mmCIF file of C-alpha atoms and ligand atoms in Angstrom:
data_model
loop_
_atom_site.group_PDB
_atom_site.id
_atom_site.type_symbol
_atom_site.label_atom_id
_atom_site.label_comp_id
_atom_site.label_asym_id
_atom_site.label_seq_id
_atom_site.Cartn_x
_atom_site.Cartn_y
_atom_site.Cartn_z
ATOM 1 C CA MET A 1 108.736 66.473 96.745
ATOM 2 C CA THR A 2 108.663 67.947 100.268
ATOM 3 C CA LEU A 3 107.548 71.550 100.487
ATOM 4 C CA LYS A 4 109.699 74.150 102.157
ATOM 5 C CA LYS A 5 108.213 74.769 105.634
ATOM 6 C CA VAL A 6 108.180 78.400 106.659
ATOM 7 C CA LEU A 7 107.081 80.259 109.776
ATOM 8 C CA VAL A 8 106.188 83.956 109.438
ATOM 9 C CA CYS A 9 105.946 85.828 112.753
ATOM 10 C CA GLY A 10 103.977 89.043 112.285
ATOM 11 C CA ALA A 11 101.996 87.518 109.381
ATOM 12 C CA GLY A 12 99.006 89.719 110.204
ATOM 13 C CA GLY A 13 101.045 92.859 109.563
ATOM 14 C CA PHE A 14 101.967 94.825 106.463
ATOM 15 C CA ILE A 15 105.271 93.221 105.425
ATOM 16 C CA GLY A 16 104.358 89.812 106.888
ATOM 17 C CA GLY A 17 101.088 89.727 104.915
ATOM 18 C CA HIS A 18 102.880 90.425 101.641
ATOM 19 C CA LEU A 19 105.614 87.927 102.500
ATOM 20 C CA VAL A 20 103.072 85.144 103.097
ATOM 21 C CA LYS A 21 101.500 85.816 99.676
ATOM 22 C CA LYS A 22 104.909 85.685 97.983
ATOM 23 C CA LEU A 23 105.968 82.489 99.755
ATOM 24 C CA LYS A 24 102.680 80.807 98.837
ATOM 25 C CA LYS A 25 103.120 81.806 95.186
ATOM 26 C CA GLU A 26 106.555 80.202 95.310
ATOM 27 C CA GLY A 27 105.077 76.943 96.608
ATOM 28 C CA ALA A 28 106.114 76.939 100.281
ATOM 29 C CA TRP A 29 104.031 75.561 103.146
ATOM 30 C CA VAL A 30 103.477 78.524 105.448
ATOM 31 C CA ARG A 31 102.419 78.930 109.053
ATOM 32 C CA GLY A 32 101.646 82.506 110.003
ATOM 33 C CA VAL A 33 101.321 83.892 113.515
ATOM 34 C CA ASP A 34 100.230 87.273 114.774
ATOM 35 C CA ILE A 35 98.409 88.758 117.727
ATOM 36 C CA LYS A 36 95.688 89.765 115.277
ATOM 37 C CA GLU A 37 94.258 88.710 111.932
ATOM 38 C CA HIS A 38 95.414 90.638 108.859
ATOM 39 C CA GLU A 39 93.337 93.794 108.629
ATOM 40 C CA PHE A 40 92.986 94.092 104.868
ATOM 41 C CA SER A 41 92.917 90.609 103.322
ATOM 42 C CA ALA A 42 92.407 87.014 104.420
ATOM 43 C CA SER A 43 95.771 85.377 105.077
ATOM 44 C CA GLU A 44 96.911 82.931 102.415
ATOM 45 C CA ALA A 45 98.958 80.993 104.979
ATOM 46 C CA ASP A 46 98.242 77.257 105.228
ATOM 47 C CA GLU A 47 97.839 77.777 108.958
ATOM 48 C CA PHE A 48 97.293 81.103 110.684
ATOM 49 C CA ILE A 49 97.581 81.190 114.447
ATOM 50 C CA VAL A 50 96.313 84.165 116.415
ATOM 51 C CA GLY A 51 98.595 84.315 119.437
ATOM 52 C CA ASP A 52 100.758 86.614 121.529
ATOM 53 C CA LEU A 53 104.455 85.921 120.931
ATOM 54 C CA THR A 54 105.398 87.567 124.227
ATOM 55 C CA ASP A 55 103.838 84.453 125.799
ATOM 56 C CA GLN A 56 106.386 81.611 125.928
ATOM 57 C CA GLU A 57 103.635 79.000 125.861
ATOM 58 C CA VAL A 58 102.289 80.405 122.577
ATOM 59 C CA VAL A 59 105.784 80.424 121.082
ATOM 60 C CA ARG A 60 106.244 76.767 122.098
ATOM 61 C CA GLU A 61 103.001 75.861 120.283
ATOM 62 C CA VAL A 62 103.780 77.891 117.196
ATOM 63 C CA LEU A 63 107.378 76.746 116.922
ATOM 64 C CA ASP A 64 106.744 73.059 117.603
ATOM 65 C CA GLN A 65 109.006 71.676 114.880
ATOM 66 C CA LYS A 66 112.082 72.439 112.824
ATOM 67 C CA PHE A 67 111.178 74.966 110.115
ATOM 68 C CA ASP A 68 113.303 75.450 107.011
ATOM 69 C CA GLU A 69 112.909 79.210 107.365
ATOM 70 C CA ILE A 70 111.616 81.568 110.041
ATOM 71 C CA TYR A 71 110.912 85.230 109.327
ATOM 72 C CA GLN A 72 110.649 87.207 112.564
ATOM 73 C CA LEU A 73 108.772 90.398 111.666
ATOM 74 C CA ALA A 74 106.552 90.757 114.721
ATOM 75 C CA ALA A 75 107.189 93.981 116.640
ATOM 76 C CA ASP A 76 105.358 96.645 118.541
ATOM 77 C CA MET A 77 105.788 99.489 116.084
ATOM 78 C CA GLY A 78 104.270 102.424 114.218
ATOM 79 C CA GLY A 79 105.139 105.708 112.531
ATOM 80 C CA ALA A 80 106.550 108.896 114.095
ATOM 81 C CA GLY A 81 103.306 109.535 116.000
ATOM 82 C CA TYR A 82 103.777 106.224 117.822
ATOM 83 C CA ILE A 83 107.555 105.830 118.113
ATOM 84 C CA PHE A 84 108.750 109.346 118.923
ATOM 85 C CA THR A 85 106.304 110.663 121.516
ATOM 86 C CA GLY A 86 107.885 108.601 124.304
ATOM 87 C CA GLU A 87 104.478 107.420 125.453
ATOM 88 C CA ASN A 88 104.885 103.905 124.070
ATOM 89 C CA ASP A 89 108.562 103.297 124.862
ATOM 90 C CA ALA A 90 108.069 100.744 127.649
ATOM 91 C CA ASN A 91 105.641 98.673 125.578
ATOM 92 C CA VAL A 92 107.742 98.908 122.432
ATOM 93 C CA MET A 93 110.924 97.779 124.197
ATOM 94 C CA HIS A 94 109.334 95.145 126.411
ATOM 95 C CA ASN A 95 107.053 93.588 123.826
ATOM 96 C CA SER A 96 109.493 93.494 120.937
ATOM 97 C CA ALA A 97 112.456 92.312 123.018
ATOM 98 C CA THR A 98 110.337 89.590 124.655
ATOM 99 C CA ILE A 99 109.144 88.359 121.259
ATOM 100 C CA ASN A 100 112.723 88.136 120.007
ATOM 101 C CA LEU A 101 113.966 86.399 123.174
ATOM 102 C CA ASN A 102 111.140 83.861 123.025
ATOM 103 C CA VAL A 103 111.395 83.132 119.312
ATOM 104 C CA LEU A 104 115.171 82.718 119.368
ATOM 105 C CA HIS A 105 115.118 80.478 122.426
ATOM 106 C CA GLN A 106 112.520 78.177 120.882
ATOM 107 C CA ALA A 107 114.126 78.229 117.408
ATOM 108 C CA CYS A 108 117.331 77.131 119.059
ATOM 109 C CA LYS A 109 115.561 74.247 120.825
ATOM 110 C CA GLN A 110 113.822 73.012 117.666
ATOM 111 C CA GLY A 111 116.577 73.867 115.215
ATOM 112 C CA VAL A 112 115.918 75.927 112.082
ATOM 113 C CA GLY A 113 117.295 76.111 108.555
ATOM 114 C CA LYS A 114 117.639 79.911 108.503
ATOM 115 C CA ILE A 115 116.114 82.663 110.612
ATOM 116 C CA PHE A 116 115.516 86.204 109.322
ATOM 117 C CA TYR A 117 115.259 89.237 111.589
ATOM 118 C CA SER A 118 113.865 92.589 110.468
ATOM 119 C CA SER A 119 115.882 95.385 112.021
ATOM 120 C CA SER A 120 115.491 99.019 111.086
ATOM 121 C CA ALA A 121 117.213 102.168 109.842
ATOM 122 C CA CYS A 122 116.168 103.563 113.235
ATOM 123 C CA ILE A 123 119.270 101.936 114.768
ATOM 124 C CA TYR A 124 121.584 104.520 113.132
ATOM 125 C CA PRO A 125 123.077 107.216 115.378
ATOM 126 C CA ALA A 126 121.239 110.515 115.561
ATOM 127 C CA TYR A 127 124.570 112.401 115.318
ATOM 128 C CA ASN A 128 125.058 111.126 111.743
ATOM 129 C CA GLN A 129 121.608 112.253 110.628
ATOM 130 C CA ALA A 130 121.561 115.923 111.585
ATOM 131 C CA ASP A 131 122.252 117.206 108.057
ATOM 132 C CA PRO A 132 119.240 116.562 105.807
ATOM 133 C CA ASP A 133 121.431 116.713 102.678
ATOM 134 C CA ASN A 134 124.103 114.337 103.875
ATOM 135 C CA PRO A 135 122.900 111.617 106.261
ATOM 136 C CA LYS A 136 125.274 108.714 106.946
ATOM 137 C CA CYS A 137 123.667 105.290 107.141
ATOM 138 C CA ALA A 138 126.393 102.872 106.087
ATOM 139 C CA GLU A 139 126.107 99.635 108.037
ATOM 140 C CA ASP A 140 129.433 100.117 109.819
ATOM 141 C CA SER A 141 128.368 103.536 111.148
ATOM 142 C CA ALA A 142 125.982 101.988 113.710
ATOM 143 C CA TYR A 143 128.525 102.374 116.558
ATOM 144 C CA PRO A 144 129.090 104.283 118.801
ATOM 145 C CA ALA A 145 125.333 103.782 119.114
ATOM 146 C CA GLU A 146 122.904 106.629 119.584
ATOM 147 C CA PRO A 147 119.552 105.744 118.049
ATOM 148 C CA ASP A 148 117.012 108.563 118.394
ATOM 149 C CA SER A 149 114.242 106.300 119.743
ATOM 150 C CA ASP A 150 113.839 103.402 122.146
ATOM 151 C CA TYR A 151 112.361 101.507 119.198
ATOM 152 C CA GLY A 152 115.805 101.850 117.579
ATOM 153 C CA TRP A 153 117.624 100.758 120.741
ATOM 154 C CA GLU A 154 115.506 97.611 120.970
ATOM 155 C CA LYS A 155 116.251 96.820 117.325
ATOM 156 C CA LEU A 156 119.976 97.254 117.962
ATOM 157 C CA PHE A 157 119.819 95.031 121.052
ATOM 158 C CA SER A 158 117.918 92.387 119.108
ATOM 159 C CA GLU A 159 120.374 92.489 116.192
ATOM 160 C CA ARG A 160 123.062 91.645 118.726
ATOM 161 C CA LEU A 161 120.873 88.941 120.247
ATOM 162 C CA TYR A 162 120.450 87.238 116.855
ATOM 163 C CA LEU A 163 124.151 87.547 116.105
ATOM 164 C CA ALA A 164 124.987 86.075 119.519
ATOM 165 C CA PHE A 165 122.683 83.092 118.941
ATOM 166 C CA GLY A 166 124.345 82.644 115.580
ATOM 167 C CA ARG A 167 127.794 82.702 117.169
ATOM 168 C CA ASN A 168 127.110 80.614 120.259
ATOM 169 C CA HIS A 169 124.378 78.216 119.109
ATOM 170 C CA GLY A 170 125.108 77.856 115.416
ATOM 171 C CA LEU A 171 121.823 79.402 114.197
ATOM 172 C CA SER A 172 121.958 80.527 110.588
ATOM 173 C CA VAL A 173 120.878 84.150 110.962
ATOM 174 C CA ARG A 174 120.069 86.847 108.368
ATOM 175 C CA ILE A 175 119.514 90.458 109.416
ATOM 176 C CA ALA A 176 118.233 93.363 107.314
ATOM 177 C CA ARG A 177 117.796 96.991 108.306
ATOM 178 C CA PHE A 178 114.626 98.125 106.536
ATOM 179 C CA HIS A 179 114.316 101.773 105.493
ATOM 180 C CA ASN A 180 110.678 103.018 105.376
ATOM 181 C CA ILE A 181 108.854 100.254 103.538
ATOM 182 C CA PHE A 182 105.531 101.236 102.000
ATOM 183 C CA GLY A 183 102.791 99.864 99.773
ATOM 184 C CA PRO A 184 99.161 98.776 99.676
ATOM 185 C CA GLU A 185 97.662 96.840 102.595
ATOM 186 C CA GLY A 186 99.624 98.727 105.233
ATOM 187 C CA THR A 187 98.267 100.763 108.141
ATOM 188 C CA TRP A 188 96.926 104.017 106.676
ATOM 189 C CA THR A 189 94.965 105.525 109.550
ATOM 190 C CA GLY A 190 94.583 105.318 113.341
ATOM 191 C CA GLY A 191 97.913 106.738 114.598
ATOM 192 C CA LYS A 192 100.368 103.939 113.707
ATOM 193 C CA GLU A 193 100.565 104.829 109.981
ATOM 194 C CA LYS A 194 103.864 106.028 108.531
ATOM 195 C CA ALA A 195 104.538 109.083 106.361
ATOM 196 C CA PRO A 196 103.769 107.728 102.846
ATOM 197 C CA ALA A 197 100.442 106.232 103.959
ATOM 198 C CA ALA A 198 99.514 109.279 106.066
ATOM 199 C CA ILE A 199 100.227 111.635 103.166
ATOM 200 C CA CYS A 200 98.321 109.455 100.677
ATOM 201 C CA ARG A 201 95.335 109.432 103.057
ATOM 202 C CA LYS A 202 95.414 113.198 103.585
ATOM 203 C CA VAL A 203 95.603 113.835 99.840
ATOM 204 C CA ALA A 204 92.788 111.357 99.132
ATOM 205 C CA GLU A 205 90.586 113.032 101.759
ATOM 206 C CA ALA A 206 91.370 116.644 100.841
ATOM 207 C CA PRO A 207 88.904 118.556 98.692
ATOM 208 C CA ASP A 208 90.304 120.439 95.701
ATOM 209 C CA GLY A 209 91.615 123.872 96.589
ATOM 210 C CA THR A 210 92.583 122.989 100.176
ATOM 211 C CA ALA A 211 95.942 122.125 101.772
ATOM 212 C CA ILE A 212 97.224 119.027 103.578
ATOM 213 C CA GLU A 213 99.269 119.162 106.752
ATOM 214 C CA VAL A 214 102.824 117.828 106.595
ATOM 215 C CA TRP A 215 104.653 117.415 109.894
ATOM 216 C CA GLY A 216 107.687 119.597 110.602
ATOM 217 C CA ASP A 217 109.183 122.100 108.164
ATOM 218 C CA GLY A 218 108.927 119.518 105.381
ATOM 219 C CA LYS A 219 112.651 119.802 104.645
ATOM 220 C CA GLN A 220 113.565 116.657 106.579
ATOM 221 C CA THR A 221 114.747 113.946 104.167
ATOM 222 C CA ARG A 222 113.999 110.237 103.910
ATOM 223 C CA SER A 223 113.959 107.440 101.361
ATOM 224 C CA PHE A 224 111.069 105.028 100.876
ATOM 225 C CA LEU A 225 111.117 101.498 99.500
ATOM 226 C CA TYR A 226 108.217 99.767 97.821
ATOM 227 C CA ILE A 227 107.198 96.459 99.392
ATOM 228 C CA ASP A 228 107.973 94.277 96.333
ATOM 229 C CA GLU A 229 111.585 95.396 96.266
ATOM 230 C CA CYS A 230 111.884 94.921 100.028
ATOM 231 C CA LEU A 231 110.785 91.294 99.668
ATOM 232 C CA GLU A 232 113.114 90.784 96.719
ATOM 233 C CA GLY A 233 115.991 91.986 98.918
ATOM 234 C CA VAL A 234 114.941 89.673 101.769
ATOM 235 C CA ALA A 235 114.773 86.677 99.403
ATOM 236 C CA ARG A 236 118.225 87.442 98.002
ATOM 237 C CA LEU A 237 119.669 87.815 101.503
ATOM 238 C CA MET A 238 118.113 84.527 102.629
ATOM 239 C CA ALA A 239 119.492 82.744 99.560
ATOM 240 C CA SER A 240 122.983 84.134 100.167
ATOM 241 C CA ASP A 241 125.553 83.145 102.752
ATOM 242 C CA PHE A 242 125.793 86.723 104.080
ATOM 243 C CA THR A 243 124.509 87.250 107.628
ATOM 244 C CA GLY A 244 124.237 91.057 107.578
ATOM 245 C CA PRO A 245 123.088 93.368 109.047
ATOM 246 C CA VAL A 246 122.514 94.947 105.659
ATOM 247 C CA ASN A 247 120.406 97.930 104.593
ATOM 248 C CA ILE A 248 117.341 97.151 102.514
ATOM 249 C CA GLY A 249 116.188 100.546 101.353
ATOM 250 C CA SER A 250 116.056 103.000 98.494
ATOM 251 C CA GLU A 251 118.747 105.589 97.793
ATOM 252 C CA GLU A 252 116.218 107.984 96.228
ATOM 253 C CA MET A 253 116.203 110.573 98.998
ATOM 254 C CA VAL A 254 113.401 113.164 99.050
ATOM 255 C CA THR A 255 112.190 115.794 101.476
ATOM 256 C CA LEU A 256 108.828 115.161 103.127
ATOM 257 C CA ASN A 257 107.398 118.061 101.129
ATOM 258 C CA GLN A 258 108.696 116.484 97.918
ATOM 259 C CA LEU A 259 107.027 113.233 98.917
ATOM 260 C CA ALA A 260 103.773 115.120 99.443
ATOM 261 C CA SER A 261 104.166 116.930 96.097
ATOM 262 C CA ILE A 262 104.571 113.623 94.233
ATOM 263 C CA VAL A 263 101.401 112.238 95.820
ATOM 264 C CA ILE A 264 99.507 115.464 95.104
ATOM 265 C CA SER A 265 100.524 115.345 91.461
ATOM 266 C CA LEU A 266 99.476 111.668 91.228
ATOM 267 C CA SER A 267 96.061 112.636 92.590
ATOM 268 C CA GLY A 268 95.535 115.257 89.885
ATOM 269 C CA LYS A 269 94.086 117.564 92.547
ATOM 270 C CA ASN A 270 94.899 121.167 93.200
ATOM 271 C CA ILE A 271 96.157 120.877 96.786
ATOM 272 C CA GLY A 272 98.671 122.889 98.793
ATOM 273 C CA ILE A 273 101.015 121.896 101.631
ATOM 274 C CA GLN A 274 100.862 123.396 105.090
ATOM 275 C CA ASN A 275 103.803 122.525 107.324
ATOM 276 C CA ILE A 276 102.847 122.217 110.967
ATOM 277 C CA LEU A 277 105.186 122.153 113.905
ATOM 278 C CA VAL A 278 104.956 118.947 115.912
ATOM 279 C CA PRO A 279 107.328 118.029 118.733
ATOM 280 C CA HIS A 280 108.588 114.753 117.238
ATOM 281 C CA THR A 281 109.571 114.302 113.612
ATOM 282 C CA GLY A 282 112.675 112.134 114.048
ATOM 283 C CA VAL A 283 116.108 112.810 112.591
ATOM 284 C CA ARG A 284 116.670 115.596 110.008
ATOM 285 C CA GLY A 285 117.942 113.308 107.296
ATOM 286 C CA ARG A 286 118.014 109.586 106.522
ATOM 287 C CA ASN A 287 118.834 107.650 103.386
ATOM 288 C CA SER A 288 119.770 104.089 102.630
ATOM 289 C CA ASP A 289 123.410 103.435 101.765
ATOM 290 C CA ASN A 290 123.415 100.534 99.314
ATOM 291 C CA LYS A 291 127.122 99.891 98.824
ATOM 292 C CA LEU A 292 127.148 96.811 101.060
ATOM 293 C CA ILE A 293 124.049 95.138 99.610
ATOM 294 C CA GLN A 294 125.366 95.792 96.118
ATOM 295 C CA SER A 295 128.731 94.247 96.907
ATOM 296 C CA LYS A 296 127.417 91.249 98.902
ATOM 297 C CA LEU A 297 124.273 90.393 96.915
ATOM 298 C CA GLY A 298 125.072 91.988 93.551
ATOM 299 C CA TRP A 299 121.726 93.750 93.677
ATOM 300 C CA ALA A 300 120.107 96.867 95.093
ATOM 301 C CA PRO A 301 116.621 98.366 94.819
ATOM 302 C CA SER A 302 116.206 100.575 91.755
ATOM 303 C CA GLN A 303 112.490 101.244 91.260
ATOM 304 C CA PRO A 304 111.539 104.954 91.181
ATOM 305 C CA LEU A 305 109.597 106.180 94.210
ATOM 306 C CA ALA A 306 106.730 107.492 92.064
ATOM 307 C CA LYS A 307 106.002 104.004 90.709
ATOM 308 C CA GLY A 308 105.306 102.488 94.131
ATOM 309 C CA LEU A 309 103.475 105.606 95.265
ATOM 310 C CA THR A 310 101.094 105.320 92.293
ATOM 311 C CA LYS A 311 99.940 101.866 93.468
ATOM 312 C CA THR A 312 99.862 102.886 97.123
ATOM 313 C CA TYR A 313 97.897 106.092 96.538
ATOM 314 C CA GLU A 314 95.327 104.219 94.470
ATOM 315 C CA TRP A 315 94.849 101.593 97.194
ATOM 316 C CA ILE A 316 94.522 104.201 99.970
ATOM 317 C CA ARG A 317 92.175 106.305 97.827
ATOM 318 C CA GLN A 318 89.892 103.269 97.614
ATOM 319 C CA GLN A 319 90.086 102.683 101.386
ATOM 320 C CA VAL A 320 89.155 106.312 102.027
ATOM 321 C CA TYR A 321 86.294 106.118 99.528
ATOM 322 C CA CYS A 322 84.948 102.886 101.091
ATOM 323 C CA SER A 323 85.193 104.288 104.636
ATOM 324 C CA VAL A 324 83.038 107.325 103.864
ATOM 325 C CA PRO A 325 79.316 106.640 104.500
ATOM 326 C CA GLN A 326 77.673 106.741 101.017
HETATM 327 P P1 NAD B 401 103.315 95.889 111.201
HETATM 328 O O1 NAD B 401 103.025 96.622 112.473
HETATM 329 O O2 NAD B 401 102.328 95.959 110.109
HETATM 330 O O3 NAD B 401 103.613 94.359 111.512
HETATM 331 C C1 NAD B 401 104.089 93.908 112.745
HETATM 332 C C2 NAD B 401 103.149 92.833 113.208
HETATM 333 O O4 NAD B 401 103.603 92.318 114.455
HETATM 334 C C3 NAD B 401 101.712 93.368 113.447
HETATM 335 O O5 NAD B 401 100.786 92.680 112.643
HETATM 336 C C4 NAD B 401 101.478 93.107 114.913
HETATM 337 O O6 NAD B 401 100.147 92.740 115.232
HETATM 338 C C5 NAD B 401 102.459 91.951 115.183
HETATM 339 N N1 NAD B 401 102.710 91.842 116.607
HETATM 340 C C6 NAD B 401 102.992 92.855 117.480
HETATM 341 N N2 NAD B 401 103.085 92.371 118.730
HETATM 342 C C7 NAD B 401 102.867 91.025 118.638
HETATM 343 C C8 NAD B 401 102.836 89.980 119.584
HETATM 344 N N3 NAD B 401 103.051 90.212 120.877
HETATM 345 N N4 NAD B 401 102.572 88.718 119.156
HETATM 346 C C9 NAD B 401 102.341 88.472 117.850
HETATM 347 N N5 NAD B 401 102.367 89.429 116.898
HETATM 348 C C10 NAD B 401 102.629 90.683 117.296
HETATM 349 O O7 NAD B 401 104.733 96.396 110.705
HETATM 350 P P2 NAD B 401 105.508 96.102 109.352
HETATM 351 O O8 NAD B 401 105.654 97.398 108.663
HETATM 352 O O9 NAD B 401 104.925 94.948 108.640
HETATM 353 O O10 NAD B 401 106.953 95.729 109.923
HETATM 354 C C11 NAD B 401 107.402 94.386 110.040
HETATM 355 C C12 NAD B 401 108.770 94.377 110.718
HETATM 356 O O11 NAD B 401 109.695 95.183 109.965
HETATM 357 C C13 NAD B 401 108.755 94.971 112.129
HETATM 358 O O12 NAD B 401 109.644 94.240 112.923
HETATM 359 C C14 NAD B 401 109.284 96.367 111.932
HETATM 360 O O13 NAD B 401 109.877 96.873 113.098
HETATM 361 C C15 NAD B 401 110.281 96.155 110.812
HETATM 362 N N6 NAD B 401 110.518 97.400 110.063
HETATM 363 C C16 NAD B 401 109.522 97.917 109.293
HETATM 364 C C17 NAD B 401 109.740 99.099 108.599
HETATM 365 C C18 NAD B 401 108.680 99.704 107.724
HETATM 366 O O14 NAD B 401 108.935 100.757 107.146
HETATM 367 N N7 NAD B 401 107.500 99.121 107.584
HETATM 368 C C19 NAD B 401 110.979 99.757 108.707
HETATM 369 C C20 NAD B 401 111.956 99.199 109.518
HETATM 370 C C21 NAD B 401 111.724 98.011 110.176
#
């Protein structure tokens, strides 16, 4: 029996690392590529290539054959502290767009069974996300476009790029818009971490009787999806004949202060919340709208937020403990 051959771009990252593990469990032959090794565990890929996908030569080497599946997850990205300050916009747009241009061009040359692209909830227009209690993130609300970050604009451009390659060159494309994916083995410190990881770290580090800082007034809303359900959604999309773009996210919307309260209660500590004003916290409200995924794939994420947070907090608590000189 020939094994399914899969290429994972961004295999050294959070979602890519988990995806490689899942694909290996399912019996695929996997080649991973990333500009860096995975930070938290040795890659289980059959081959792992450290290379820069903005370099066409590297992409030619990595994509030297027809793969059954390609997952393009590599991107220059981070949480609000990286995406919204404006300081990284040129790198984010240039690096991520170049990766997508290179990978698509080479995939087209070699041929590919199916190619998956990870877009983001950040493509949705800012004007639909001003009310924290009623954000609109249905897939067909993406236009007229007005993403609130250049990260979002690049994602929207690249969605169109993948769709165009599908239309003009016959590539079988699948596109998902991820909404705040979280879980163990993701960035939890250093400036690129996202809200769930940052809050778990702050709670793990805080002594009893103190308070953790939460950015903004804490009333901004979001939803967060645990990594296992994200990968389940990706697998179902890949197995379907639906191109997307489709939201892969949770509909359990919480305020940032509610998110912090859940983590604090999981920790069993007596910790308060101090909201601090920072210039960039993103849109006021965002939530996944799962009508389309439900109707096209007959499935939508359903796991309660607290369940995934329990596993994530425990993993980050251990990282914090191990990083403190004993
Ligand atoms: P991540 O930062 O952990 O993974 C991205 C990986 O891409 C990193 O390992 C990074 O080293 C790699 N990369 C960056 N530039 C590269 C280059 N030039 N060559 C090779 N590799 C390069 O992020 P993640 O959370 O795993 O996200 C994976 C994908 O999903 C990204 O495209 C991201 O934009 C998208 N996404 C993620 C979320 C989320 O909440 N995590 C939400 C929406 C969209």
